[in-house]
Amino acid sequence: MTTPYVIGIGNAIIDVIAPTSDATLSRLGIEKGIMQLIERDRSEYLMAAQSADTDAQKARLVPGGSVANTLAGLGMMGLKTAFIGRVAADALGLSYAEQTEAAGTVFVNPPVAGEVLPTSRSIIFVTPDGERSMNTYLGISGDLGPDDVNPATFSGADWLFLEGYLFDKDQGKAAFLRAAEACHAAGGQAGIALSDPFCVDRHREGFRRLVAGPMDYMIGNSHEWTSLYQVADLEEALRLAAADCDTVICTRSGEDAILIRKGERVTAPVHRVVPVDATGAGDQFAAGLIYGLARGLPLAVAGRMGCIAAAEVIGHVGPRPESDLVAAFRAEGLI
């Protein structure tokens, strides 16, 4: 069997991470332990403050973003991966592209030069108790559009994975449709993660058209599915989703995942663990799931792989795997 090729499209957000003190958080007016969206001026102020913080070590630059994290997981499992995202030709954008390539994922589009918005970043202050206070500036990544999607990239592509967050802008929607068309023309499968119930609320009709149209598979949690179909009962939401889309995946926050494909319905067991850092759980569930689907494994096996990958990533700090997940799959008799 040839190695599956997975292309992802999502926000290219670099994490700028440095330890700091509670006193510094207070001085900078940062609310501890939450993620806040900030404007460009505030991001530049916090970047400068982080660099000048005498209590902190030098900040680490770590490529992030939901779909980018999923691709990193898939690459670590041995699949061929490519990422379509948008960064500026500034220091953060160059670092993002270089690190992505170094980790084995092709960064398809070069950093954008000229008078453009800066590279998207999440400025993360980590206090001694392990709390992460995130300040996210969306920057250039949200400007991704159809011109960033070259159909030639999809030659040989087996799977396309899209990030629901980019559905907020019309140009992002147009990029998704162009990518799905190119993926299908290459004989591949296209899918999306719903990403966030508030995102679903804002664009319900557009998401519904995607589910019933060019998407071959959809991943969401119970809140996202009930929001999409505006019903209180999850079973009713999944019934409606399965009527619209070939493959419907529902995660349920510590409970068994539900997977439905063309009339087949299975569950994937979740073995509860105490999370160290829940960041990236959904991203790596998607990685394990897509790995199983791309390998042509049974639906229940692919679902279980997703659960194993999610459990691994919440067992340590950071949104990407740190251990050999293929070995973990093998240990459970899945491959």
Tab-separated table of C-alpha atoms in Angstrom:
chain	number	residue	atom	x	y	z
A	1	MET	CA	0.000	0.000	0.000
A	2	THR	CA	1.313	3.456	-0.903
A	3	THR	CA	1.692	5.991	1.895
A	4	PRO	CA	-1.485	8.090	2.177
A	5	TYR	CA	-1.165	11.783	1.397
A	6	VAL	CA	-3.148	14.221	3.569
A	7	ILE	CA	-3.485	17.937	2.825
A	8	GLY	CA	-4.782	20.311	5.479
A	9	ILE	CA	-5.973	23.904	5.332
A	10	GLY	CA	-6.118	25.974	8.498
A	11	ASN	CA	-4.911	28.893	10.562
A	12	ALA	CA	-1.122	29.161	10.719
A	13	ILE	CA	-0.672	30.482	14.253
A	14	ILE	CA	2.731	30.421	15.908
A	15	ASP	CA	2.826	30.015	19.677
A	16	VAL	CA	5.263	32.369	21.401
A	17	ILE	CA	5.731	30.708	24.783
A	18	ALA	CA	7.701	31.977	27.767
A	19	PRO	CA	7.562	31.423	31.522
A	20	THR	CA	6.777	34.461	33.625
A	21	SER	CA	5.546	35.521	37.051
A	22	ASP	CA	2.094	36.303	38.398
A	23	ALA	CA	3.334	39.812	39.093
A	24	THR	CA	4.129	40.298	35.403
A	25	LEU	CA	0.646	39.098	34.401
A	26	SER	CA	-0.868	41.633	36.780
A	27	ARG	CA	1.369	44.423	35.505
A	28	LEU	CA	0.438	43.668	31.886
A	29	GLY	CA	-3.282	43.380	32.605
A	30	ILE	CA	-3.503	39.757	31.471
A	31	GLU	CA	-6.308	37.617	32.833
A	32	LYS	CA	-4.733	34.403	34.013
A	33	GLY	CA	-5.508	31.010	32.514
A	34	ILE	CA	-7.719	32.028	29.599
A	35	MET	CA	-7.417	32.706	25.868
A	36	GLN	CA	-8.158	36.244	24.740
A	37	LEU	CA	-8.330	37.566	21.178
A	38	ILE	CA	-6.285	40.757	20.909
A	39	GLU	CA	-5.596	43.423	18.298
A	40	ARG	CA	-2.310	44.069	16.497
A	41	ASP	CA	-1.140	46.922	18.754
A	42	ARG	CA	-1.748	44.852	21.875
A	43	SER	CA	0.113	41.888	20.384
A	44	GLU	CA	3.139	44.021	19.587
A	45	TYR	CA	3.091	45.479	23.096
A	46	LEU	CA	2.946	42.015	24.698
A	47	MET	CA	5.702	40.678	22.425
A	48	ALA	CA	7.952	43.543	23.499
A	49	ALA	CA	7.009	43.061	27.159
A	50	GLN	CA	7.718	39.336	26.940
A	51	SER	CA	11.161	40.009	25.432
A	52	ALA	CA	11.957	42.553	28.153
A	53	ASP	CA	10.722	40.380	31.036
A	54	THR	CA	13.785	39.793	33.215
A	55	ASP	CA	11.943	36.990	35.075
A	56	ALA	CA	11.421	34.992	31.874
A	57	GLN	CA	13.607	32.761	29.771
A	58	LYS	CA	13.822	33.386	26.033
A	59	ALA	CA	10.479	32.655	24.375
A	60	ARG	CA	10.058	29.433	22.384
A	61	LEU	CA	8.468	29.694	18.936
A	62	VAL	CA	6.223	26.674	18.276
A	63	PRO	CA	4.064	26.284	15.123
A	64	GLY	CA	0.421	25.780	16.022
A	65	GLY	CA	-3.135	25.977	14.735
A	66	SER	CA	-5.702	23.199	14.872
A	67	VAL	CA	-5.257	21.539	11.468
A	68	ALA	CA	-1.496	22.132	11.560
A	69	ASN	CA	-1.409	20.172	14.833
A	70	THR	CA	-3.401	17.352	13.224
A	71	LEU	CA	-0.974	17.206	10.284
A	72	ALA	CA	1.982	17.125	12.669
A	73	GLY	CA	0.416	14.111	14.384
A	74	LEU	CA	-0.222	12.379	11.048
A	75	GLY	CA	3.340	13.061	9.948
A	76	MET	CA	4.656	11.495	13.152
A	77	MET	CA	2.562	8.426	12.300
A	78	GLY	CA	4.327	8.158	8.946
A	79	LEU	CA	1.828	9.716	6.536
A	80	LYS	CA	2.752	12.221	3.844
A	81	THR	CA	1.365	15.654	4.764
A	82	ALA	CA	1.116	19.155	3.323
A	83	PHE	CA	-0.269	22.331	4.899
A	84	ILE	CA	-1.927	25.240	3.129
A	85	GLY	CA	-1.777	28.242	5.419
A	86	ARG	CA	-0.841	31.897	5.249
A	87	VAL	CA	2.066	33.568	7.052
A	88	ALA	CA	3.902	36.842	6.469
A	89	ALA	CA	7.589	37.021	5.535
A	90	ASP	CA	8.445	38.282	9.021
A	91	ALA	CA	10.541	36.543	11.671
A	92	LEU	CA	7.585	34.602	13.081
A	93	GLY	CA	6.307	33.552	9.656
A	94	LEU	CA	9.728	32.383	8.471
A	95	SER	CA	10.127	30.378	11.678
A	96	TYR	CA	6.678	28.832	11.217
A	97	ALA	CA	7.410	27.729	7.656
A	98	GLU	CA	10.910	26.442	8.469
A	99	GLN	CA	9.806	24.442	11.508
A	100	THR	CA	6.804	22.983	9.664
A	101	GLU	CA	9.046	21.773	6.845
A	102	ALA	CA	11.673	20.481	9.282
A	103	ALA	CA	8.987	18.378	11.003
A	104	GLY	CA	8.138	16.710	7.689
A	105	THR	CA	5.022	18.603	6.553
A	106	VAL	CA	5.297	20.497	3.265
A	107	PHE	CA	4.455	24.175	3.795
A	108	VAL	CA	2.845	24.752	0.418
A	109	ASN	CA	2.726	28.536	0.016
A	110	PRO	CA	5.789	30.720	0.669
A	111	PRO	CA	5.553	33.464	3.335
A	112	VAL	CA	3.902	36.586	1.912
A	113	ALA	CA	6.186	39.604	1.473
A	114	GLY	CA	5.237	43.268	1.272
A	115	GLU	CA	2.688	45.368	3.115
A	116	VAL	CA	0.558	42.649	4.675
A	117	LEU	CA	-0.729	41.827	8.126
A	118	PRO	CA	1.832	40.180	10.436
A	119	THR	CA	1.982	36.454	11.041
A	120	SER	CA	-0.737	35.236	13.384
A	121	ARG	CA	0.511	34.505	16.877
A	122	SER	CA	-0.609	33.323	20.282
A	123	ILE	CA	1.521	34.951	22.969
A	124	ILE	CA	1.509	32.532	25.876
A	125	PHE	CA	2.654	33.446	29.369
A	126	VAL	CA	3.272	30.400	31.585
A	127	THR	CA	3.281	30.983	35.357
A	128	PRO	CA	5.078	28.687	37.834
A	129	ASP	CA	1.825	26.817	38.596
A	130	GLY	CA	1.628	25.704	34.939
A	131	GLU	CA	-1.278	27.974	33.956
A	132	ARG	CA	-1.113	29.164	30.345
A	133	SER	CA	-2.460	32.661	29.658
A	134	MET	CA	-2.942	32.991	25.896
A	135	ASN	CA	-3.252	36.217	23.924
A	136	THR	CA	-4.067	35.501	20.294
A	137	TYR	CA	-3.764	37.898	17.373
A	138	LEU	CA	-5.313	36.412	14.223
A	139	GLY	CA	-3.217	38.427	11.757
A	140	ILE	CA	-2.670	37.246	8.205
A	141	SER	CA	-3.841	33.629	8.521
A	142	GLY	CA	-7.520	34.603	8.379
A	143	ASP	CA	-6.955	36.183	4.952
A	144	LEU	CA	-6.471	32.816	3.279
A	145	GLY	CA	-8.541	32.626	0.103
A	146	PRO	CA	-9.032	30.659	-3.125
A	147	ASP	CA	-5.888	32.120	-4.691
A	148	ASP	CA	-3.888	30.288	-2.005
A	149	VAL	CA	-5.235	26.935	-3.234
A	150	ASN	CA	-3.396	25.559	-6.265
A	151	PRO	CA	-5.199	22.501	-7.706
A	152	ALA	CA	-1.839	21.062	-8.772
A	153	THR	CA	-0.992	20.589	-5.066
A	154	PHE	CA	-3.664	17.890	-4.883
A	155	SER	CA	-2.102	15.544	-7.407
A	156	GLY	CA	-1.960	12.210	-5.601
A	157	ALA	CA	-3.820	13.533	-2.551
A	158	ASP	CA	-5.954	10.974	-0.727
A	159	TRP	CA	-7.446	13.133	2.030
A	160	LEU	CA	-8.244	16.797	2.647
A	161	PHE	CA	-8.882	18.131	6.148
A	162	LEU	CA	-10.309	21.621	6.717
A	163	GLU	CA	-10.511	23.813	9.810
A	164	GLY	CA	-13.945	25.211	10.651
A	165	TYR	CA	-12.487	28.384	12.149
A	166	LEU	CA	-11.506	29.594	8.655
A	167	PHE	CA	-15.156	29.444	7.615
A	168	ASP	CA	-15.684	32.864	9.227
A	169	LYS	CA	-14.820	34.779	6.046
A	170	ASP	CA	-16.227	34.463	2.524
A	171	GLN	CA	-12.746	34.039	1.054
A	172	GLY	CA	-12.126	31.133	3.442
A	173	LYS	CA	-15.335	29.467	2.266
A	174	ALA	CA	-14.278	29.951	-1.355
A	175	ALA	CA	-10.868	28.408	-0.571
A	176	PHE	CA	-12.553	25.368	0.981
A	177	LEU	CA	-14.776	24.807	-2.034
A	178	ARG	CA	-11.855	25.127	-4.448
A	179	ALA	CA	-9.795	22.678	-2.360
A	180	ALA	CA	-12.617	20.141	-2.099
A	181	GLU	CA	-13.138	20.260	-5.861
A	182	ALA	CA	-9.415	19.730	-6.476
A	183	CYS	CA	-9.258	16.892	-3.944
A	184	HIS	CA	-12.226	15.108	-5.517
A	185	ALA	CA	-10.735	15.560	-8.974
A	186	ALA	CA	-7.628	13.777	-7.662
A	187	GLY	CA	-9.783	10.935	-6.315
A	188	GLY	CA	-9.520	11.969	-2.652
A	189	GLN	CA	-11.877	12.413	0.300
A	190	ALA	CA	-12.648	15.868	1.748
A	191	GLY	CA	-13.672	16.586	5.310
A	192	ILE	CA	-13.876	19.295	7.954
A	193	ALA	CA	-13.835	19.761	11.712
A	194	LEU	CA	-16.692	21.957	12.896
A	195	SER	CA	-14.173	23.490	15.361
A	196	ASP	CA	-16.455	25.505	17.638
A	197	PRO	CA	-20.206	25.735	18.426
A	198	PHE	CA	-20.068	29.539	18.208
A	199	CYS	CA	-18.538	29.263	14.733
A	200	VAL	CA	-21.390	26.907	13.816
A	201	ASP	CA	-23.932	29.401	15.197
A	202	ARG	CA	-22.496	32.174	13.012
A	203	HIS	CA	-22.482	30.150	9.793
A	204	ARG	CA	-25.096	27.437	10.255
A	205	GLU	CA	-26.539	27.516	6.749
A	206	GLY	CA	-23.110	27.506	5.129
A	207	PHE	CA	-21.990	24.542	7.222
A	208	ARG	CA	-25.222	22.718	6.409
A	209	ARG	CA	-24.521	23.173	2.699
A	210	LEU	CA	-21.010	21.803	3.217
A	211	VAL	CA	-22.281	18.729	5.106
A	212	ALA	CA	-24.812	17.947	2.405
A	213	GLY	CA	-22.481	18.911	-0.443
A	214	PRO	CA	-18.748	18.482	-0.991
A	215	MET	CA	-17.785	17.025	2.404
A	216	ASP	CA	-17.242	13.254	2.595
A	217	TYR	CA	-16.641	13.249	6.345
A	218	MET	CA	-17.349	15.639	9.227
A	219	ILE	CA	-15.942	15.717	12.762
A	220	GLY	CA	-17.682	17.548	15.600
A	221	ASN	CA	-18.508	17.282	19.270
A	222	SER	CA	-21.999	16.850	20.667
A	223	HIS	CA	-22.491	20.616	21.183
A	224	GLU	CA	-21.454	21.398	17.616
A	225	TRP	CA	-23.786	18.790	16.087
A	226	THR	CA	-26.820	19.886	18.102
A	227	SER	CA	-26.047	23.521	17.272
A	228	LEU	CA	-25.724	22.726	13.569
A	229	TYR	CA	-29.178	21.156	13.386
A	230	GLN	CA	-30.755	23.323	16.108
A	231	VAL	CA	-32.056	20.365	18.099
A	232	ALA	CA	-31.611	19.529	21.775
A	233	ASP	CA	-31.325	15.780	21.232
A	234	LEU	CA	-27.927	14.509	20.038
A	235	GLU	CA	-29.413	11.384	18.460
A	236	GLU	CA	-31.715	13.494	16.317
A	237	ALA	CA	-28.788	15.701	15.272
A	238	LEU	CA	-26.721	12.657	14.282
A	239	ARG	CA	-29.661	11.169	12.373
A	240	LEU	CA	-29.960	14.372	10.352
A	241	ALA	CA	-26.200	14.573	9.835
A	242	ALA	CA	-25.968	10.963	8.635
A	243	ALA	CA	-28.705	11.693	6.091
A	244	ASP	CA	-26.567	14.541	4.733
A	245	CYS	CA	-23.012	13.153	4.872
A	246	ASP	CA	-21.407	9.745	4.250
A	247	THR	CA	-19.256	9.749	7.400
A	248	VAL	CA	-20.213	11.509	10.633
A	249	ILE	CA	-17.968	11.527	13.699
A	250	CYS	CA	-19.066	12.758	17.135
A	251	THR	CA	-16.787	13.143	20.155
A	252	ARG	CA	-18.379	13.470	23.586
A	253	SER	CA	-15.924	14.875	26.127
A	254	GLY	CA	-14.671	11.789	27.920
A	255	GLU	CA	-17.447	9.471	26.730
A	256	ASP	CA	-17.214	6.962	23.881
A	257	ALA	CA	-17.012	8.538	20.424
A	258	ILE	CA	-19.802	7.778	17.928
A	259	LEU	CA	-18.939	7.019	14.304
A	260	ILE	CA	-21.502	6.597	11.517
A	261	ARG	CA	-20.690	5.695	7.909
A	262	LYS	CA	-23.256	4.800	5.263
A	263	GLY	CA	-25.584	3.044	7.684
A	264	GLU	CA	-22.852	1.495	9.834
A	265	ARG	CA	-22.739	2.823	13.401
A	266	VAL	CA	-19.998	2.014	15.925
A	267	THR	CA	-18.599	3.461	19.125
A	268	ALA	CA	-14.957	3.916	20.055
A	269	PRO	CA	-14.187	3.479	23.753
A	270	VAL	CA	-12.519	6.267	25.703
A	271	HIS	CA	-10.284	5.240	28.594
A	272	ARG	CA	-10.449	8.156	31.011
A	273	VAL	CA	-7.165	9.771	32.063
A	274	VAL	CA	-6.481	12.807	34.221
A	275	PRO	CA	-5.496	15.562	31.772
A	276	VAL	CA	-2.277	17.481	32.246
A	277	ASP	CA	-3.116	19.860	29.372
A	278	ALA	CA	-6.272	19.416	27.279
A	279	THR	CA	-4.859	21.546	24.438
A	280	GLY	CA	-4.836	19.587	21.194
A	281	ALA	CA	-7.157	16.755	22.251
A	282	GLY	CA	-9.529	17.313	19.325
A	283	ASP	CA	-6.649	17.916	16.907
A	284	GLN	CA	-5.003	14.599	17.739
A	285	PHE	CA	-8.296	12.700	17.833
A	286	ALA	CA	-8.656	13.822	14.213
A	287	ALA	CA	-5.095	12.682	13.471
A	288	GLY	CA	-5.660	9.182	14.832
A	289	LEU	CA	-9.031	8.915	13.117
A	290	ILE	CA	-7.762	10.061	9.712
A	291	TYR	CA	-4.755	7.749	10.028
A	292	GLY	CA	-7.098	4.783	10.460
A	293	LEU	CA	-9.455	5.862	7.691
A	294	ALA	CA	-6.591	6.587	5.296
A	295	ARG	CA	-5.154	3.126	5.972
A	296	GLY	CA	-8.504	1.576	5.103
A	297	LEU	CA	-9.014	0.150	8.585
A	298	PRO	CA	-12.485	-0.599	10.024
A	299	LEU	CA	-14.446	2.392	11.300
A	300	ALA	CA	-14.299	1.212	14.929
A	301	VAL	CA	-10.524	0.803	14.714
A	302	ALA	CA	-10.064	4.297	13.261
A	303	GLY	CA	-12.224	5.710	16.061
A	304	ARG	CA	-10.211	3.925	18.715
A	305	MET	CA	-7.002	5.268	17.182
A	306	GLY	CA	-8.436	8.757	17.525
A	307	CYS	CA	-9.177	8.163	21.207
A	308	ILE	CA	-5.648	6.819	21.851
A	309	ALA	CA	-4.061	9.831	20.148
A	310	ALA	CA	-6.243	12.249	22.146
A	311	ALA	CA	-5.359	10.493	25.419
A	312	GLU	CA	-1.644	10.727	24.623
A	313	VAL	CA	-1.659	14.451	23.952
A	314	ILE	CA	-3.610	15.431	27.080
A	315	GLY	CA	-1.076	13.515	29.175
A	316	HIS	CA	1.589	16.210	28.676
A	317	VAL	CA	1.914	19.929	27.992
A	318	GLY	CA	1.598	20.858	24.327
A	319	PRO	CA	-0.795	20.070	21.449
A	320	ARG	CA	1.352	17.555	19.543
A	321	PRO	CA	2.274	13.920	20.335
A	322	GLU	CA	5.469	13.145	22.201
A	323	SER	CA	5.399	9.349	21.989
A	324	ASP	CA	5.140	6.755	19.215
A	325	LEU	CA	1.417	6.458	18.520
A	326	VAL	CA	1.847	3.744	15.897
A	327	ALA	CA	3.532	1.648	18.580
A	328	ALA	CA	0.564	2.384	20.866
A	329	PHE	CA	-1.853	1.259	18.133
A	330	ARG	CA	0.184	-1.899	17.662
A	331	ALA	CA	0.209	-2.578	21.427
A	332	GLU	CA	-3.600	-2.534	21.409
A	333	GLY	CA	-3.716	-4.944	18.488
A	334	LEU	CA	-5.171	-2.360	16.123
A	335	ILE	CA	-2.500	-2.898	13.454
